[in-house]
CSV table of C-alpha atoms in Angstrom, one decimal:
chain,number,residue,atom,x,y,z
A,1,MET,CA,7.2,29.6,11.9
A,2,ASN,CA,5.2,26.7,12.8
A,3,ARG,CA,6.7,23.9,9.4
A,4,THR,CA,6.0,20.6,8.2
A,5,TRP,CA,8.3,19.1,6.3
A,6,VAL,CA,7.4,15.9,4.3
A,7,VAL,CA,10.4,13.8,3.9
A,8,ILE,CA,10.1,11.0,0.4
A,9,PRO,CA,12.7,9.1,-0.4
A,10,MET,CA,13.3,8.5,-3.8
A,11,TYR,CA,15.2,6.0,-5.8
A,12,ASN,CA,13.8,5.7,-10.3
A,13,GLU,CA,10.4,7.5,-9.5
A,14,ALA,CA,10.3,9.5,-12.7
A,15,THR,CA,6.7,8.0,-13.5
A,16,VAL,CA,4.9,8.7,-10.3
A,17,VAL,CA,7.7,11.6,-8.2
A,18,GLY,CA,6.5,14.4,-9.7
A,19,SER,CA,2.6,14.0,-9.5
A,20,VAL,CA,3.0,13.3,-6.1
A,21,ILE,CA,5.4,16.0,-4.8
A,22,GLN,CA,2.6,18.9,-6.7
A,23,SER,CA,-0.3,17.0,-4.7
A,24,LEU,CA,1.4,17.5,-2.0
A,25,ARG,CA,2.9,20.6,-1.7
A,26,THR,CA,-1.1,22.1,-2.1
A,27,VAL,CA,-1.0,20.7,1.2
A,28,PHE,CA,2.6,20.9,3.0
A,29,PRO,CA,4.0,23.1,0.4
A,30,GLN,CA,8.0,22.3,2.7
A,31,VAL,CA,8.5,19.0,0.4
A,32,VAL,CA,12.6,17.3,0.7
A,33,CYS,CA,13.3,14.2,-1.5
A,34,VAL,CA,16.3,12.4,-0.3
A,35,ASP,CA,17.5,11.2,-4.1
A,36,ASP,CA,19.3,7.6,-3.4
A,37,GLY,CA,21.4,8.1,-6.6
A,38,SER,CA,18.2,7.4,-9.5
A,39,SER,CA,19.6,7.2,-13.0
A,40,ASP,CA,16.1,8.3,-14.5
A,41,GLY,CA,16.6,12.3,-13.9
A,42,SER,CA,14.2,12.0,-10.7
A,43,GLN,CA,16.0,14.6,-9.8
A,44,ASP,CA,15.1,17.2,-11.6
A,45,ILE,CA,11.3,16.2,-11.6
A,46,ALA,CA,10.7,16.8,-8.1
A,47,ARG,CA,13.1,20.1,-8.5
A,48,THR,CA,10.3,21.1,-11.5
A,49,ALA,CA,7.3,19.4,-9.1
A,50,GLY,CA,8.8,22.3,-6.0
A,51,ALA,CA,10.4,19.6,-3.8
A,52,VAL,CA,14.1,20.6,-2.3
A,53,VAL,CA,16.9,18.1,-3.3
A,54,VAL,CA,19.0,16.1,-0.9
A,55,GLN,CA,21.9,13.4,-3.1
A,56,HIS,CA,22.9,11.0,-2.4
A,57,PRO,CA,26.5,10.7,-3.6
A,58,ILE,CA,25.6,7.2,-4.4
A,59,ASN,CA,22.9,4.5,-3.7
A,60,LEU,CA,22.6,3.7,0.4
A,61,GLY,CA,19.0,2.4,0.4
A,62,GLN,CA,15.8,3.0,2.1
A,63,GLY,CA,16.4,3.7,5.7
A,64,ALA,CA,20.1,5.8,4.9
A,65,ALA,CA,17.3,8.4,2.7
A,66,LEU,CA,14.4,8.8,5.4
A,67,GLN,CA,17.6,9.4,8.3
A,68,THR,CA,18.8,12.1,6.0
A,69,GLY,CA,15.6,13.5,5.3
A,70,ILE,CA,14.7,13.8,8.6
A,71,GLU,CA,18.5,15.0,9.6
A,72,PHE,CA,17.7,17.9,6.4
A,73,ALA,CA,14.4,19.1,8.3
A,74,LEU,CA,16.1,18.9,11.5
A,75,GLN,CA,18.7,22.0,10.7
A,76,ASP,CA,15.6,23.9,9.5
A,77,PRO,CA,14.6,26.3,12.5
A,78,GLY,CA,11.3,26.5,12.2
A,79,MET,CA,10.3,23.1,11.6
A,80,ARG,CA,8.0,21.4,14.0
A,81,ASN,CA,7.0,18.0,12.0
A,82,VAL,CA,8.3,15.3,10.3
A,83,VAL,CA,6.0,13.1,7.2
A,84,THR,CA,7.7,10.6,6.3
A,85,PHE,CA,5.7,9.6,2.9
A,86,ASP,CA,6.3,6.9,-0.3
A,87,ALA,CA,7.5,7.8,-3.8
A,88,ASP,CA,5.4,6.1,-5.9
A,89,GLY,CA,1.8,7.2,-4.6
A,90,GLN,CA,0.3,4.8,-3.2
A,91,HIS,CA,-0.4,7.1,0.5
A,92,ARG,CA,-2.8,10.0,1.1
A,93,ILE,CA,-2.2,13.6,1.2
A,94,VAL,CA,-5.7,13.4,3.1
A,95,ASP,CA,-4.8,11.0,5.9
A,96,ALA,CA,-1.1,12.4,6.2
A,97,ALA,CA,-3.0,15.5,7.0
A,98,ALA,CA,-5.1,13.8,9.7
A,99,MET,CA,-1.8,12.9,10.8
A,100,VAL,CA,-0.4,16.2,11.5
A,101,ALA,CA,-3.8,17.1,13.0
A,102,ARG,CA,-2.6,14.7,15.6
A,103,LEU,CA,0.4,15.5,16.5
A,104,ASP,CA,-0.9,19.3,17.0
A,105,ALA,CA,-3.6,18.8,19.0
A,106,GLY,CA,-0.4,16.8,20.9
A,107,GLU,CA,-2.0,13.5,21.2
A,108,ALA,CA,1.4,11.7,20.6
A,109,ASP,CA,4.8,12.6,19.8
A,110,ILE,CA,4.7,9.9,17.5
A,111,VAL,CA,1.9,8.8,14.5
A,112,LEU,CA,1.8,5.5,12.6
A,113,GLY,CA,-0.2,4.7,9.7
A,114,SER,CA,-1.8,1.6,9.7
A,115,ARG,CA,-3.3,0.1,6.6
A,116,PHE,CA,-5.4,-3.1,8.8
A,117,LEU,CA,-7.1,-0.3,10.8
A,118,ASP,CA,-10.1,0.1,9.0
A,119,ASP,CA,-11.4,-2.1,5.4
A,120,ARG,CA,-9.9,0.8,3.4
A,121,THR,CA,-7.0,-0.1,1.7
A,122,GLN,CA,-7.6,-3.5,-0.8
A,123,ILE,CA,-4.8,-6.0,-0.1
A,124,GLY,CA,-3.7,-9.7,-1.1
A,125,PRO,CA,-4.2,-12.8,1.1
A,126,MET,CA,-0.6,-13.4,1.3
A,127,LYS,CA,0.6,-10.0,1.5
A,128,ARG,CA,-1.9,-9.8,4.6
A,129,LEU,CA,-0.2,-12.9,6.2
A,130,VAL,CA,3.2,-11.5,5.8
A,131,LEU,CA,2.9,-8.1,6.8
A,132,LYS,CA,0.3,-9.8,10.3
A,133,THR,CA,3.1,-11.8,10.6
A,134,ALA,CA,5.8,-9.3,10.8
A,135,ALA,CA,3.8,-7.0,12.7
A,136,VAL,CA,3.1,-10.1,15.3
A,137,GLN,CA,7.3,-10.2,15.2
A,138,SER,CA,8.1,-6.4,16.4
A,139,ARG,CA,5.0,-6.9,19.3
A,140,MET,CA,7.0,-9.4,20.8
A,141,ALA,CA,10.0,-8.0,20.0
A,142,THR,CA,9.3,-4.6,20.8
A,143,GLY,CA,6.1,-5.1,23.5
A,144,LEU,CA,4.0,-2.1,20.9
A,145,ASP,CA,0.6,-3.0,20.3
A,146,LEU,CA,1.5,-2.6,16.5
A,147,THR,CA,-0.9,-3.1,14.0
A,148,ASP,CA,0.7,-2.9,10.6
A,149,ALA,CA,4.7,-2.9,11.4
A,150,HIS,CA,5.7,-1.3,7.8
A,151,ASN,CA,3.9,1.4,7.0
A,152,GLY,CA,5.4,4.4,4.4
A,153,LEU,CA,3.1,7.4,6.5
A,154,ARG,CA,4.9,8.3,9.5
A,155,ALA,CA,4.1,11.4,11.1
A,156,MET,CA,6.4,12.7,14.4
A,157,ASN,CA,7.4,15.8,16.4
A,158,ARG,CA,10.7,17.8,16.4
A,159,GLU,CA,12.4,15.7,19.4
A,160,VAL,CA,11.1,12.8,17.7
A,161,ALA,CA,12.6,13.2,15.0
A,162,SER,CA,15.8,14.6,16.6
A,163,LYS,CA,16.2,11.2,18.9
A,164,LEU,CA,15.8,8.8,15.9
A,165,HIS,CA,19.0,6.8,14.5
A,166,LEU,CA,18.3,5.2,11.8
A,167,THR,CA,21.2,2.7,10.9
A,168,GLN,CA,19.6,0.1,8.9
A,169,ASN,CA,20.0,1.1,5.1
A,170,ARG,CA,18.0,-1.0,3.8
A,171,MET,CA,14.7,-2.2,4.3
A,172,ALA,CA,15.1,-3.5,8.4
A,173,HIS,CA,15.0,0.0,8.8
A,174,ALA,CA,11.1,-0.1,9.8
A,175,SER,CA,11.9,-2.5,12.2
A,176,GLU,CA,14.6,-1.2,14.0
A,177,LEU,CA,12.3,2.5,13.9
A,178,VAL,CA,9.4,0.4,16.2
A,179,HIS,CA,12.7,-0.5,18.3
A,180,GLN,CA,14.0,2.6,18.8
A,181,ILE,CA,9.7,4.5,19.9
A,182,ALA,CA,9.7,1.3,22.3
A,183,GLU,CA,12.9,2.0,23.8
A,184,MET,CA,12.5,5.8,23.8
A,185,LYS,CA,9.1,5.0,25.7
A,186,LEU,CA,7.7,7.7,23.2
A,187,ARG,CA,3.6,8.5,22.6
A,188,TRP,CA,2.4,6.6,19.8
A,189,VAL,CA,-0.4,6.6,18.3
A,190,GLU,CA,-1.8,4.2,15.4
A,191,HIS,CA,-3.6,6.1,12.6
A,192,PRO,CA,-5.7,4.1,9.5
A,193,VAL,CA,-4.4,4.9,6.8
A,194,GLU,CA,-5.4,3.7,3.1
A,195,ILE,CA,-2.5,2.2,1.0
A,196,ILE,CA,-3.9,2.6,-3.2
A,197,TYR,CA,-1.8,-0.4,-5.0
A,198,THR,CA,-1.7,0.8,-7.5
A,199,ASP,CA,-0.3,-1.5,-10.9
A,200,TYR,CA,3.1,1.2,-11.0
A,201,SER,CA,3.6,0.9,-6.7
A,202,LYS,CA,2.5,-3.0,-7.2
A,203,SER,CA,5.8,-3.7,-9.4
A,204,LYS,CA,8.2,-1.4,-7.6
A,205,GLY,CA,7.1,-2.5,-3.8
A,206,GLN,CA,8.7,-5.0,-1.5
A,207,SER,CA,7.7,-9.0,-3.3
A,208,LEU,CA,7.4,-11.4,-0.4
A,209,LEU,CA,11.1,-12.5,-0.9
A,210,ASN,CA,12.2,-10.0,0.4
A,211,SER,CA,11.1,-10.0,4.3
A,212,VAL,CA,13.6,-13.3,4.1
A,213,ASN,CA,16.1,-9.9,3.8
A,214,ILE,CA,14.1,-8.1,6.5
A,215,LEU,CA,14.6,-10.9,8.9
A,216,ALA,CA,18.0,-11.4,8.3
A,217,GLU,CA,19.7,-8.4,8.3
A,218,LEU,CA,18.0,-7.7,11.8
A,219,PHE,CA,19.6,-10.7,13.3
A,220,PHE,CA,22.7,-10.0,12.0
A,221,ARG,CA,23.7,-6.9,13.2
B,1,MET,CA,31.2,-41.0,28.5
B,2,LEU,CA,32.4,-40.2,24.6
B,3,LEU,CA,28.9,-38.5,24.1
B,4,ILE,CA,29.6,-36.4,26.7
B,5,VAL,CA,32.7,-35.2,25.1
B,6,GLN,CA,30.9,-34.6,21.8
B,7,ILE,CA,27.7,-32.7,23.5
B,8,VAL,CA,30.9,-30.7,25.5
B,9,LEU,CA,32.9,-30.0,22.5
B,10,VAL,CA,29.6,-28.8,20.2
B,11,LEU,CA,29.2,-26.5,23.2
B,12,ALA,CA,32.3,-25.3,23.3
B,13,VAL,CA,32.8,-24.7,20.0
B,14,ILE,CA,29.2,-22.6,19.5
B,15,LEU,CA,30.0,-20.9,22.3
B,16,VAL,CA,33.3,-19.9,21.1
B,17,SER,CA,32.1,-18.7,17.9
B,18,PHE,CA,29.6,-16.5,20.0
B,19,VAL,CA,32.1,-14.4,21.2
B,20,LEU,CA,34.4,-14.0,18.8
B,21,MET,CA,31.5,-13.2,16.5
B,22,ARG,CA,29.6,-10.8,18.9
B,23,GLY,CA,33.1,-9.4,20.2
B,24,GLY,CA,33.8,-6.5,18.1
B,25,ALA,CA,37.1,-4.9,16.6
B,26,ASN,CA,38.2,-5.0,20.2
B,27,ALA,CA,42.1,-5.6,21.4
B,28,ARG,CA,41.1,-8.4,23.3
B,29,HIS,CA,39.1,-10.9,20.9
B,30,LEU,CA,41.8,-9.7,18.1
B,31,ALA,CA,43.9,-11.0,20.8
B,32,ILE,CA,42.3,-14.4,21.4
B,33,ARG,CA,41.2,-14.8,17.1
B,34,ARG,CA,45.3,-14.9,16.7
B,35,ILE,CA,46.1,-17.5,19.8
B,36,MET,CA,43.8,-19.5,18.3
B,37,LEU,CA,44.9,-18.9,14.0
B,38,MET,CA,49.0,-19.8,16.2
B,39,ILE,CA,47.1,-22.4,17.4
B,40,PHE,CA,45.9,-23.8,15.0
B,41,ALA,CA,49.2,-23.1,12.7
B,42,VAL,CA,51.1,-25.2,15.4
B,43,ALA,CA,49.2,-28.0,14.9
B,44,ALA,CA,48.4,-28.3,11.6
B,45,VAL,CA,52.6,-28.2,11.4
B,46,ALA,CA,52.6,-30.7,14.3
B,47,SER,CA,50.1,-33.1,12.2
B,48,ILE,CA,52.8,-33.1,9.3
B,49,PHE,CA,55.2,-34.3,11.4
B,50,PHE,CA,53.2,-36.4,13.7
B,51,PRO,CA,49.9,-37.7,12.0
B,52,HIS,CA,49.5,-40.0,15.2
B,53,VAL,CA,49.3,-37.6,17.8
B,54,LEU,CA,46.7,-35.5,15.9
B,55,THR,CA,45.3,-38.6,15.4
B,56,SER,CA,44.8,-39.6,19.2
B,57,LEU,CA,44.7,-36.2,20.2
B,58,ALA,CA,41.1,-37.0,17.9
B,59,SER,CA,40.0,-39.7,19.1
B,60,PHE,CA,41.0,-39.2,23.0
B,61,LEU,CA,38.0,-36.0,21.8
B,62,GLY,CA,36.0,-38.6,20.8
B,63,VAL,CA,36.0,-37.2,16.7
B,64,GLY,CA,37.7,-40.2,15.0
B,65,ARG,CA,40.3,-39.3,13.2
B,66,GLY,CA,42.9,-36.7,13.2
B,67,THR,CA,42.3,-35.6,9.7
B,68,ASP,CA,38.7,-35.1,11.1
B,69,LEU,CA,39.2,-33.1,13.7
B,70,VAL,CA,41.9,-30.9,11.6
B,71,LEU,CA,38.2,-30.2,9.4
B,72,TYR,CA,36.1,-29.2,12.3
B,73,ALA,CA,38.4,-27.0,12.9
B,74,THR,CA,38.5,-25.1,9.8
B,75,ILE,CA,34.9,-24.5,9.3
B,76,VAL,CA,35.0,-23.1,13.3
B,77,SER,CA,37.3,-20.9,11.7
B,78,PHE,CA,35.5,-20.3,8.9
B,79,PHE,CA,32.3,-18.7,10.7
B,80,VAL,CA,34.6,-16.5,12.5
B,81,PHE,CA,35.8,-15.0,9.3
B,82,MET,CA,32.7,-14.8,7.7
B,83,ALA,CA,31.6,-13.3,10.5
B,84,THR,CA,34.4,-11.1,11.5
B,85,THR,CA,34.5,-10.0,7.8
B,86,TYR,CA,30.7,-9.1,8.4
B,87,GLN,CA,31.2,-7.1,11.2
B,88,ARG,CA,34.1,-5.0,9.2
B,89,PHE,CA,31.7,-4.5,6.6
B,90,ARG,CA,28.9,-3.2,8.5
B,91,HIS,CA,31.8,-0.4,10.1
B,92,ALA,CA,32.8,0.3,6.8
B,93,GLU,CA,29.1,1.1,5.8
B,94,ASN,CA,28.0,2.7,8.4
B,95,ALA,CA,30.7,5.3,7.9
B,96,LEU,CA,30.3,5.2,4.3
B,97,THR,CA,27.5,6.5,4.9
B,98,ALA,CA,27.9,9.4,7.6
B,99,LEU,CA,29.5,10.3,4.7
B,100,SER,CA,27.9,10.6,2.0
B,101,ARG,CA,24.6,11.5,3.8
B,102,ARG,CA,27.6,14.7,5.1
B,103,ILE,CA,27.8,15.2,1.4
B,104,ALA,CA,24.1,15.2,0.6
B,105,LEU,CA,23.6,17.7,3.7
B,106,ASP,CA,26.3,20.4,2.8
B,107,GLU,CA,24.9,20.5,-1.3
B,108,ALA,CA,21.3,20.3,-0.8
B,109,PRO,CA,19.6,24.1,-0.9
B,110,LYS,CA,18.4,26.0,2.3
B,111,PRO,CA,15.5,26.9,2.0
B,112,TRP,CA,14.6,28.3,5.1
B,113,ALA,CA,17.3,30.7,5.2
B,114,ASP,CA,15.7,33.3,3.3
B,115,ASP,CA,13.1,34.2,6.1
B,116,ARG,CA,16.0,36.3,7.9
B,117,ARG,CA,16.1,38.6,4.1
């Protein structure tokens, strides 16, 4: 057995999550959706689409959902890799498959998606500036030379999955993850990925103001 | 002279607030907080009976009137209260997260169990 689990944190994504899971399962049969207390019936849609649904009894935040999904995957003795994937369909499955292939080739312990390594991703100047600033901040804080610190597409092997402990329940988990990679001195590599900004993902995505929250959560731990 | 006293005071306030903010729920920090609260209460009572004592203490420290001193002390204790409450909240949130995660994982189906059949 040699399984890759795809972990999808989900909160009120009923309109898109079904098709995201269906297309994911053509490549990755094991998909776990961590439902963070959705009220729009996302759970049933995810289950019908063939995902395992792990349900938080209350809303805890995306970071908590990721950690729950990773711990779920760790319970499977045949699990070898974990991929984290956003529910809103902004990631591409071919990118995820290529990242897992790099893990299997033994190139790294964790492969991080970056939208800035090639010019496929169409991105607005303000958002680019915010993300670039976040990347510079995380480089200064951790010494990791990342080009994109807030990308939801990542692939890690079992060892890394068992060592990660995300305690930042809300959005600051992305920076926390980078900190833990730096502390554990993991072999990491960035992989160019395309982010598909649809109107839906834009409306669900983080507003620029949210970066204030991310900073505050990081400083007042 | 006055400036030096003021700078020292400000530094002391920042330092004490920081120590009390960073320190978790351990017994030593709790004791320090209780001592501070007691000093604060005694000073408040004393200022009712001997208002000039507080004022002369304030002018010795270079912060003007006695009421100003009380105001500064209130601000510091408010910050400390805010910080400790925030930390307590974080602890409660972590416990709640662990509990919810346990429930979520226990209730989840485990498809790999089928392999053994």
